[in-house]
Amino acid sequence: EIVMTQSPATLSVSPGERATLSCRASQSVSSNLAWYQQKPGQAPRLLIYGASTRATGIPARFSGSGSGTEFTLTISSLQSEDFAVYYCQQYNNWPPTWTFGQGTKVEIK
Amino acid sequence: EVQLVESGGGLVKPGGSLRLSCAASGFTFSSYSMNWVRQAPGKGLEWVSSISSSSSYIYYADSVKGRFTISRDNAKNSLYLQMNSLRAEDTAVYYCARVARATSYFDYWGQGTLVTVSS
C-alpha cells in the first residue's frame, strides 16, 4: 500500500500570507496526485489534479507542484475562505486503491 | 450541474446491516466510475470501494472486504453500498464520489450520510 504523509499537521498563517503544504508518497506515484480542500461540515472539494493542474473554478492563488514522491500545495495569499483542512491523494497504483494523506489544517494565526 | 445525494445512513447495532444510496444527476451516470469514501468523526478520509461504469470492475479496501458490497443501477442513476457485519469502527460519514474520466481522481463529491454503529 502506498502511504501518503502530509506535513505539517497544522499550519498557522495570517490572512494575506503564503502557505506551503507538503505531501510525501512512500513510493513514486508519478504525477497522479490530487489535492482536496475540506471545510467543517462540508464534503471535500477538488483543488488540484495531475499534481499541478487546477480544477475548474479554483482560484489562481492555489498552485501545486512536484512529481514522484514529493509534492507541494501553495496558497499564495491566504483569504479568509481558505482556512480549512487540505488532503493529498494518490491515484497511481494498480489494482486501484486510493490513499489519502492525514490532512493539514490551515488555521488563522 | 453535477449532484450526488447520499441517503440511508443512521444508527445501527454492531453486527447489523445498512444500505446506503447515492442518487446522481446532472451528468451521464452510466459513463463514470464511482466510489465510496468515508470519514470517521474528527479523522481523515478513507477510500472504501470503487465500481466501474458498467460494474465490470469492483474494488474494496481491506478494511471492508467481505463485509461491504458496492453496486449500481445505471437505469436509476444510483450507486449503492450494502454494509453487513457492521463494527464500531465503521462509524463515519460516507461520501459518494465521481471518478474523473480517463483518470482516477475524484472530481465531484456528495454531502455525505452519517452511519453510527453503536449498541
XYZ file of N, CA and C in Angstrom:
684
model
N 0.847 -1.195 0.000
C 0.000 0.000 0.000
C 0.884 1.246 0.000
N 0.507 2.199 -0.813
C 1.230 3.472 -0.846
C 0.739 4.345 0.320
N 1.677 4.780 1.134
C 1.342 5.622 2.282
C 1.651 7.082 1.930
N 0.681 7.948 2.205
C 0.835 9.381 1.956
C 1.013 10.102 3.289
N 2.052 10.900 3.402
C 2.342 11.605 4.646
C 2.351 13.111 4.389
N 1.507 13.836 5.104
C 1.422 15.278 4.946
C 2.077 15.994 6.114
N 2.661 17.134 5.806
C 3.253 17.966 6.859
C 3.102 19.437 6.487
N 2.977 20.306 7.534
C 2.774 19.924 8.932
C 1.326 19.476 9.166
N 1.032 19.015 10.366
C -0.344 18.650 10.692
C -1.220 19.898 10.779
N -0.663 20.960 11.336
C -1.363 22.229 11.454
C -0.439 23.345 11.016
N -0.974 24.289 10.275
C -0.215 25.434 9.785
C -0.964 26.703 10.180
N -0.317 27.554 10.970
C -0.932 28.809 11.397
C -0.410 29.932 10.515
N -1.324 30.589 9.828
C -0.950 31.594 8.838
C -1.856 32.819 8.985
N -1.297 33.987 8.786
C -2.103 35.206 8.806
C -2.718 35.443 7.434
N -3.902 36.033 7.376
C -4.507 36.359 6.078
C -3.552 37.199 5.238
N -3.460 36.869 3.955
C -2.566 37.573 3.051
C -1.191 36.945 2.937
N -0.857 36.064 3.855
C 0.439 35.393 3.809
C 0.383 34.162 2.906
N 1.563 33.634 2.647
C 1.716 32.452 1.806
C 1.697 31.203 2.680
N 1.046 30.147 2.179
C 1.033 28.875 2.891
C 1.606 27.794 1.980
N 2.481 26.972 2.545
C 3.096 25.880 1.797
C 2.855 24.578 2.528
N 2.150 23.669 1.857
C 1.797 22.369 2.427
C 2.552 21.286 1.671
N 3.013 20.274 2.410
C 3.799 19.205 1.801
C 3.090 17.864 1.876
N 3.380 17.033 0.902
C 2.820 15.688 0.832
C 3.896 14.767 0.265
N 4.142 13.670 0.963
C 5.166 12.722 0.535
C 4.547 11.344 0.358
N 4.898 10.681 -0.735
C 4.433 9.319 -1.002
C 5.528 8.323 -0.656
N 5.124 7.145 -0.167
C 6.088 6.124 0.241
C 6.774 5.468 -0.951
N 6.201 5.624 -2.132
C 6.839 5.203 -3.382
C 6.321 6.121 -4.488
N 6.977 6.085 -5.621
C 6.613 7.013 -6.672
C 5.162 6.839 -7.136
N 4.472 7.973 -7.266
C 3.120 7.982 -7.821
C 3.086 8.789 -9.114
N 4.288 9.033 -9.676
C 4.395 9.854 -10.888
C 3.747 11.217 -10.620
N 2.835 11.639 -11.467
C 2.119 12.902 -11.215
C 0.661 12.649 -10.859
N 0.365 11.421 -10.428
C -1.004 11.034 -10.113
C -1.351 11.414 -8.687
N -1.413 12.723 -8.471
C -1.605 13.268 -7.143
C -2.657 14.376 -7.215
N -3.612 14.316 -6.297
C -4.664 15.334 -6.223
C -4.656 15.975 -4.844
N -5.140 17.215 -4.794
C -5.332 17.921 -3.529
C -6.807 18.277 -3.394
N -7.314 18.134 -2.173
C -8.699 18.468 -1.856
C -8.731 19.425 -0.664
N -9.744 20.276 -0.671
C -9.998 21.180 0.445
C -11.285 20.752 1.134
N -11.268 20.725 2.458
C -12.497 20.393 3.184
C -12.719 21.393 4.306
N -13.874 22.015 4.291
C -14.282 22.918 5.369
C -15.204 22.173 6.317
N -15.315 22.630 7.568
C -16.127 21.925 8.562
C -17.556 21.699 8.079
N -18.014 20.446 8.207
C -19.374 20.110 7.838
C -19.631 20.010 6.356
N -18.568 20.117 5.557
C -18.731 20.056 4.105
C -17.973 18.873 3.525
N -18.354 18.523 2.300
C -17.636 17.486 1.576
C -16.304 18.033 1.067
N -15.354 17.162 0.807
C -14.111 17.616 0.166
C -14.408 18.204 -1.208
N -13.540 19.138 -1.617
C -13.654 19.765 -2.936
C -12.321 19.614 -3.647
N -12.353 19.184 -4.898
C -11.137 19.020 -5.683
C -10.514 20.374 -5.990
N -9.214 20.495 -5.665
C -8.469 21.714 -5.984
C -7.518 21.514 -7.156
N -6.711 20.462 -7.047
C -5.597 20.223 -7.968
C -5.613 18.754 -8.356
N -5.341 18.451 -9.625
C -5.134 17.077 -10.064
C -3.915 17.043 -10.968
N -3.405 15.839 -11.204
C -2.189 15.729 -12.003
C -1.032 16.502 -11.391
N -1.064 16.629 -10.064
C -0.042 17.305 -9.259
C -0.019 18.823 -9.411
N -0.440 19.349 -10.570
C -0.262 20.787 -10.788
C -1.381 21.467 -11.573
N -2.406 20.755 -11.967
C -3.496 21.338 -12.749
C -4.649 21.753 -11.840
N -5.007 23.008 -11.897
C -6.133 23.471 -11.073
C -7.448 22.962 -11.643
N -8.338 22.538 -10.753
C -9.668 22.105 -11.173
C -10.488 23.326 -11.592
N -11.580 23.060 -12.255
C -12.445 24.128 -12.738
C -12.902 25.036 -11.604
N -12.730 26.325 -11.795
C -13.217 27.297 -10.834
C -12.301 27.559 -9.653
N -11.166 26.915 -9.604
C -10.236 27.106 -8.487
C -9.369 28.344 -8.752
N -9.298 29.253 -7.783
C -8.530 30.493 -7.997
C -7.042 30.241 -8.246
N -6.435 31.174 -8.950
C -5.029 31.044 -9.336
C -4.083 31.109 -8.146
N -4.559 31.551 -6.991
C -3.662 31.591 -5.821
C -3.311 30.185 -5.323
N -4.044 29.182 -5.777
C -3.728 27.795 -5.452
C -2.827 27.214 -6.555
N -1.690 26.650 -6.145
C -0.832 26.005 -7.127
C -0.236 24.740 -6.541
N -0.025 23.761 -7.412
C 0.569 22.508 -6.997
C 1.822 22.220 -7.792
N 2.741 21.506 -7.148
C 3.977 21.146 -7.827
C 4.471 19.811 -7.303
N 5.469 19.268 -8.013
C 6.090 18.025 -7.587
C 5.780 16.863 -8.509
N 6.515 15.790 -8.305
C 6.291 14.530 -9.014
C 7.077 13.448 -8.297
N 6.708 12.213 -8.573
C 7.400 11.113 -7.915
C 6.905 10.918 -6.497
N 7.668 11.370 -5.525
C 7.290 11.165 -4.130
C 7.105 12.460 -3.329
N 7.480 13.596 -3.889
C 7.408 14.852 -3.143
C 6.507 15.859 -3.850
N 5.539 16.374 -3.105
C 4.548 17.278 -3.681
C 4.300 18.459 -2.745
N 3.905 19.566 -3.347
C 3.645 20.783 -2.577
C 2.381 21.460 -3.085
N 1.563 21.916 -2.133
C 0.429 22.794 -2.443
C 0.764 24.158 -1.857
N 0.706 25.179 -2.690
C 0.995 26.539 -2.249
C -0.245 27.404 -2.419
N -0.567 28.142 -1.372
C -1.626 29.146 -1.446
C -0.910 30.479 -1.323
N -0.918 31.258 -2.386
C -0.008 32.405 -2.465
C -0.361 33.529 -1.497
N -1.627 33.775 -1.304
C -2.064 34.849 -0.407
C -3.380 34.414 0.224
N -3.293 33.954 1.459
C -4.455 33.319 2.086
C -5.626 34.271 2.253
N -6.774 33.828 1.815
C -8.027 34.540 2.034
C -8.781 33.861 3.172
N -9.745 34.565 3.728
C -10.482 34.031 4.887
C -11.150 32.708 4.550
N -11.578 32.549 3.301
C -12.283 31.317 2.917
C -11.343 30.133 2.694
N -10.037 30.359 2.795
C -9.072 29.287 2.554
C -8.708 28.521 3.829
N -9.178 28.995 4.967
C -8.856 28.286 6.205
C -9.718 27.030 6.259
N -9.028 25.889 6.218
C -9.697 24.600 6.018
C -8.668 23.497 6.223
N -9.101 22.255 6.011
C -8.182 21.115 6.022
C -7.923 20.710 4.572
N -6.673 20.412 4.281
C -6.267 20.047 2.927
C -5.709 18.625 2.938
N -6.178 17.827 1.977
C -5.747 16.443 1.855
C -5.097 16.215 0.493
N -4.018 15.436 0.511
C -3.485 14.957 -0.759
C -3.974 13.511 -0.955
N -4.009 13.080 -2.198
C -4.486 11.740 -2.549
C -3.688 11.229 -3.734
N -3.234 9.990 -3.647
C -2.577 9.389 -4.803
C -3.565 8.497 -5.524
N -3.423 8.448 -6.836
C -4.302 7.584 -7.635
C -3.470 6.893 -8.707
N -2.336 6.371 -8.280
C -1.372 5.832 -9.241
C -1.360 4.315 -9.360
N -1.648 3.617 -8.264
C -1.302 2.199 -8.275
C -2.374 1.327 -8.917
N -1.978 0.087 -9.187
C -2.860 -0.900 -9.795
C -2.676 -2.229 -9.057
N -3.742 -2.952 -8.694
C -5.135 -2.523 -8.870
C -5.421 -1.276 -8.052
N -6.413 -0.548 -8.453
C -6.649 0.756 -7.827
C -6.964 0.653 -6.343
N -6.198 1.360 -5.554
C -6.515 1.588 -4.146
C -6.088 3.015 -3.860
N -7.043 3.885 -3.689
C -6.742 5.281 -3.490
C -6.368 5.521 -2.032
N -5.325 6.272 -1.795
C -4.956 6.587 -0.421
C -4.788 8.093 -0.258
N -5.190 8.559 0.909
C -5.138 9.968 1.264
C -4.070 10.205 2.327
N -3.534 11.407 2.338
C -2.738 11.825 3.469
C -3.649 12.097 4.653
N -3.057 12.335 5.794
C -3.841 12.503 7.018
C -4.398 13.916 7.150
N -3.995 14.808 6.253
C -4.537 16.162 6.228
C -3.645 17.192 6.903
N -3.712 18.411 6.399
C -3.071 19.576 7.027
C -4.146 20.614 7.283
N -4.282 21.018 8.533
C -5.241 22.053 8.884
C -4.566 23.414 8.778
N -5.125 24.286 7.970
C -4.625 25.651 7.846
C -5.520 26.547 8.698
N -4.951 27.110 9.745
C -5.731 27.916 10.678
C -5.233 29.351 10.714
N -6.096 30.203 11.224
C -5.763 31.629 11.306
C -4.778 31.874 12.441
N -3.697 32.592 12.119
C -2.694 32.922 13.121
C -3.127 34.151 13.908
N -25.832 20.821 -13.740
C -24.994 20.813 -12.537
C -24.913 19.392 -11.981
N -23.695 18.942 -11.738
C -23.498 17.617 -11.151
C -23.986 17.619 -9.705
N -24.812 16.640 -9.384
C -25.285 16.484 -7.998
C -25.185 15.024 -7.589
N -24.700 14.817 -6.382
C -24.644 13.488 -5.772
C -25.272 13.619 -4.392
N -26.322 12.837 -4.153
C -27.050 12.937 -2.888
C -27.116 11.567 -2.232
N -26.431 11.451 -1.093
C -26.416 10.190 -0.354
C -27.608 10.110 0.595
N -28.002 8.889 0.885
C -29.071 8.646 1.860
C -28.893 7.254 2.437
N -29.642 6.972 3.503
C -29.633 5.638 4.073
C -28.836 5.489 5.349
N -28.157 6.535 5.760
C -27.387 6.445 6.994
C -28.286 6.401 8.215
N -27.685 6.095 9.355
C -28.455 6.033 10.591
C -27.707 5.291 11.668
N -28.434 4.990 12.738
C -27.869 4.270 13.877
C -28.152 2.784 13.720
N -27.129 1.983 13.860
C -27.283 0.530 13.741
C -26.427 -0.144 14.807
N -26.869 -1.277 15.285
C -26.132 -2.020 16.311
C -24.968 -2.788 15.691
N -23.920 -3.031 16.461
C -22.818 -3.859 15.954
C -23.337 -5.196 15.455
N -22.815 -5.597 14.288
C -23.279 -6.819 13.644
C -24.444 -6.613 12.697
N -25.006 -5.429 12.720
C -26.162 -5.134 11.878
C -25.784 -4.771 10.461
N -26.809 -4.440 9.678
C -26.627 -4.110 8.263
C -27.291 -2.789 7.942
N -26.806 -2.189 6.873
C -27.353 -0.922 6.388
C -27.050 -0.827 4.904
N -27.959 -0.195 4.157
C -27.714 0.019 2.738
C -27.733 1.510 2.437
N -26.636 1.997 1.917
C -26.536 3.394 1.528
C -26.860 3.545 0.047
N -27.426 4.682 -0.294
C -27.702 5.004 -1.687
C -27.104 6.349 -2.032
N -26.801 6.527 -3.296
C -26.306 7.804 -3.808
C -27.038 8.074 -5.117
N -27.845 9.123 -5.135
C -28.595 9.494 -6.334
C -27.804 10.531 -7.119
N -27.561 10.231 -8.377
C -26.753 11.103 -9.226
C -27.627 11.835 -10.240
N -27.244 13.063 -10.540
C -27.944 13.838 -11.560
C -26.999 14.863 -12.156
N -27.367 15.372 -13.331
C -26.577 16.415 -13.970
C -25.449 15.914 -14.840
N -25.327 14.602 -15.003
C -24.300 14.034 -15.878
C -24.758 12.638 -16.304
N -24.051 12.066 -17.272
C -24.371 10.729 -17.771
C -23.765 9.705 -16.825
N -24.557 9.299 -15.848
C -24.087 8.429 -14.766
C -23.428 7.162 -15.297
N -23.988 6.580 -16.325
C -23.510 5.291 -16.832
C -22.115 5.384 -17.464
N -21.579 6.563 -17.614
C -20.259 6.740 -18.231
C -19.127 6.894 -17.226
N -19.448 6.907 -15.955
C -18.443 7.210 -14.942
C -18.298 6.108 -13.905
N -17.047 5.848 -13.515
C -16.791 5.042 -12.327
C -17.158 5.857 -11.094
N -17.540 5.148 -10.050
C -17.966 5.801 -8.816
C -17.291 5.143 -7.618
N -17.201 5.891 -6.552
C -16.540 5.417 -5.345
C -17.330 5.778 -4.102
N -17.036 5.045 -3.030
C -17.444 5.430 -1.682
C -16.190 5.742 -0.876
N -16.230 6.841 -0.154
C -15.153 7.275 0.721
C -15.774 7.593 2.072
N -15.105 7.253 3.153
C -15.666 7.539 4.470
C -14.718 8.375 5.315
N -15.312 8.974 6.338
C -14.546 9.834 7.241
C -15.082 9.650 8.652
N -14.306 8.987 9.488
C -14.688 8.820 10.889
C -14.694 10.180 11.583
N -15.477 10.331 12.642
C -15.578 11.625 13.319
C -14.213 12.181 13.710
N -13.904 13.383 13.238
C -12.649 14.042 13.567
C -11.416 13.467 12.902
N -11.616 12.563 11.958
C -10.492 11.882 11.313
C -10.386 12.256 9.840
N -9.436 11.621 9.154
C -9.213 11.892 7.744
C -10.077 11.040 6.833
N -9.772 11.121 5.550
C -10.541 10.437 4.526
C -9.991 9.039 4.277
N -10.893 8.083 4.092
C -10.513 6.695 3.811
C -11.329 6.192 2.627
N -10.649 5.791 1.571
C -11.339 5.168 0.447
C -11.916 3.832 0.862
N -13.156 3.548 0.409
C -13.858 2.333 0.816
C -14.011 1.356 -0.351
N -14.560 1.840 -1.470
C -14.870 0.923 -2.563
C -15.036 1.684 -3.862
N -14.840 0.970 -4.969
C -14.938 1.564 -6.294
C -15.661 0.616 -7.233
N -16.417 1.182 -8.172
C -17.109 0.380 -9.178
C -16.995 1.086 -10.524
N -16.672 0.319 -11.556
C -16.538 0.911 -12.878
C -17.910 1.214 -13.466
N -17.912 1.885 -14.591
C -19.160 2.382 -15.173
C -20.162 1.277 -15.482
N -19.662 0.127 -15.912
C -20.554 -0.986 -16.274
C -20.568 -2.085 -15.221
N -19.988 -1.783 -14.067
C -19.899 -2.739 -12.944
C -18.937 -3.892 -13.214
N -18.137 -3.777 -14.248
C -17.215 -4.865 -14.585
C -16.053 -4.971 -13.604
N -15.657 -3.846 -13.038
C -14.513 -3.829 -12.131
C -14.952 -3.253 -10.786
N -14.676 -3.994 -9.748
C -15.065 -3.602 -8.392
C -13.873 -3.820 -7.473
N -13.628 -2.855 -6.614
C -12.500 -2.928 -5.692
C -12.953 -2.495 -4.300
N -12.288 -3.064 -3.297
C -12.601 -2.743 -1.909
C -11.328 -2.497 -1.115
N -11.434 -1.639 -0.114
C -10.367 -1.514 0.867
C -10.350 -2.791 1.708
N -9.177 -3.156 2.185
C -9.062 -4.370 3.003
C -9.958 -4.301 4.234
N -10.160 -3.109 4.754
C -10.914 -2.934 5.993
C -12.392 -3.301 5.855
N -12.896 -3.369 4.610
C -14.326 -3.660 4.412
C -14.559 -4.890 3.530
N -13.478 -5.454 3.001
C -13.601 -6.579 2.080
C -14.303 -7.739 2.763
N -15.290 -8.326 2.075
C -16.048 -9.439 2.627
C -17.250 -9.015 3.452
N -17.349 -7.737 3.785
C -18.487 -7.235 4.577
C -19.345 -6.241 3.794
N -18.713 -5.463 2.940
C -19.426 -4.438 2.160
C -19.521 -4.875 0.707
N -20.608 -4.465 0.058
C -20.805 -4.744 -1.363
C -21.251 -3.469 -2.072
N -20.501 -3.077 -3.077
C -20.851 -1.915 -3.881
C -21.618 -2.380 -5.107
N -22.578 -1.576 -5.526
C -23.334 -1.899 -6.734
C -23.892 -0.605 -7.317
N -24.434 -0.704 -8.512
C -25.024 0.463 -9.153
C -26.163 0.038 -10.053
N -27.061 0.966 -10.303
C -28.170 0.758 -11.232
C -28.146 1.951 -12.185
N -27.581 1.745 -13.363
C -27.429 2.858 -14.294
C -28.781 3.356 -14.812
N -29.771 2.504 -14.825
C -31.103 2.926 -15.265
C -31.735 3.887 -14.265
N -31.326 3.758 -13.004
C -31.869 4.614 -11.952
C -30.882 5.703 -11.534
N -29.736 5.775 -12.203
C -28.699 6.770 -11.851
C -28.349 6.687 -10.365
N -28.161 5.493 -9.890
C -27.945 5.305 -8.459
C -26.779 4.378 -8.158
N -26.092 4.711 -7.072
C -24.980 3.927 -6.539
C -25.387 3.433 -5.168
N -24.919 2.240 -4.803
C -25.309 1.660 -3.522
C -24.090 1.117 -2.779
N -24.250 1.021 -1.460
C -23.260 0.337 -0.638
C -24.015 -0.475 0.401
N -23.972 -1.792 0.246
C -24.563 -2.696 1.238
C -23.504 -3.000 2.284
N -23.813 -2.667 3.527
C -22.853 -2.831 4.605
C -23.388 -3.860 5.593
N -22.683 -4.969 5.726
C -23.066 -6.033 6.655
C -22.019 -6.179 7.743
N -22.385 -6.900 8.785
C -21.447 -7.176 9.895
C -20.764 -5.900 10.368
N -21.560 -4.880 10.584
C -21.006 -3.575 10.924
C -20.332 -3.582 12.291
N -19.275 -2.794 12.374
C -18.473 -2.678 13.588
C -18.453 -1.214 14.034
N -18.069 -1.004 15.281
C -17.985 0.366 15.791
C -17.052 1.221 14.935
N -16.001 0.608 14.443
C -15.013 1.366 13.648
C -15.504 1.723 12.247
N -16.690 1.257 11.881
C -17.299 1.668 10.610
C -18.072 2.983 10.766
N -18.180 3.469 11.994
C -18.861 4.743 12.228
C -18.149 5.861 11.480
N -18.886 6.549 10.619
C -18.263 7.564 9.761
C -19.337 8.261 8.929
N -18.947 9.364 8.349
C -19.723 9.947 7.257
C -19.264 9.263 5.981
N -20.229 8.791 5.208
C -19.921 8.093 3.961
C -20.277 9.013 2.791
N -19.273 9.244 1.943
C -19.443 10.089 0.765
C -19.419 9.224 -0.493
N -20.265 9.562 -1.451
C -20.057 9.005 -2.781
C -19.289 10.050 -3.596
N -18.462 9.574 -4.491
C -17.606 10.472 -5.260
C -17.476 9.953 -6.685
N -17.509 10.869 -7.629
C -17.370 10.512 -9.040
C -15.894 10.520 -9.431
N -15.538 9.556 -10.248
C -14.169 9.493 -10.762
C -14.109 10.236 -12.088
N -13.141 11.117 -12.222
C -12.987 11.869 -13.458
C -12.685 10.937 -14.624
N -13.156 11.302 -15.805
C -12.955 10.470 -16.980
C -11.493 10.352 -17.346
N -11.088 9.198 -17.829
C -9.738 8.929 -18.344
C -8.654 9.069 -17.287
N -9.037 9.153 -16.045
C -8.066 9.201 -14.967
C -8.764 8.684 -13.721
N -8.268 8.913 -12.542
C -8.974 8.349 -11.392
C -8.932 9.183 -10.126
N -8.831 10.503 -10.285
C -9.080 11.322 -9.103
C -10.580 11.558 -9.009
N -11.019 12.115 -7.865
C -12.453 12.265 -7.599
C -12.852 13.720 -7.853
N -13.656 13.956 -8.879
C -13.934 15.338 -9.241
C -15.205 15.914 -8.613
N -16.138 15.088 -8.212
C -17.336 15.566 -7.515
C -17.663 14.640 -6.361
N -18.119 15.256 -5.273
C -18.456 14.531 -4.064
C -19.875 14.899 -3.620
N -20.560 13.928 -3.006
C -21.821 14.240 -2.360
C -21.572 14.854 -0.995
N -22.647 15.198 -0.297
C -22.542 15.833 1.019
C -22.377 14.823 2.143
N -22.597 13.574 1.867
C -22.343 12.539 2.853
C -23.564 12.141 3.665
N -23.504 10.927 4.208
C -24.538 10.421 5.105
C -23.839 9.756 6.277
N -24.331 10.012 7.482
C -23.669 9.538 8.686
C -24.170 8.155 9.074
N -23.214 7.269 9.287
C -23.507 5.925 9.791
C -22.893 5.811 11.185
N -23.724 5.472 12.155
C -23.257 5.299 13.529
C -23.524 3.862 13.956
N -22.456 3.176 14.333
C -22.579 1.783 14.789
C -22.348 1.764 16.295
N -23.411 1.515 17.021
C -23.329 1.565 18.481
C -24.472 0.758 19.094
N -24.181 0.167 20.240
C -25.226 -0.593 20.939
C -26.024 0.311 21.867
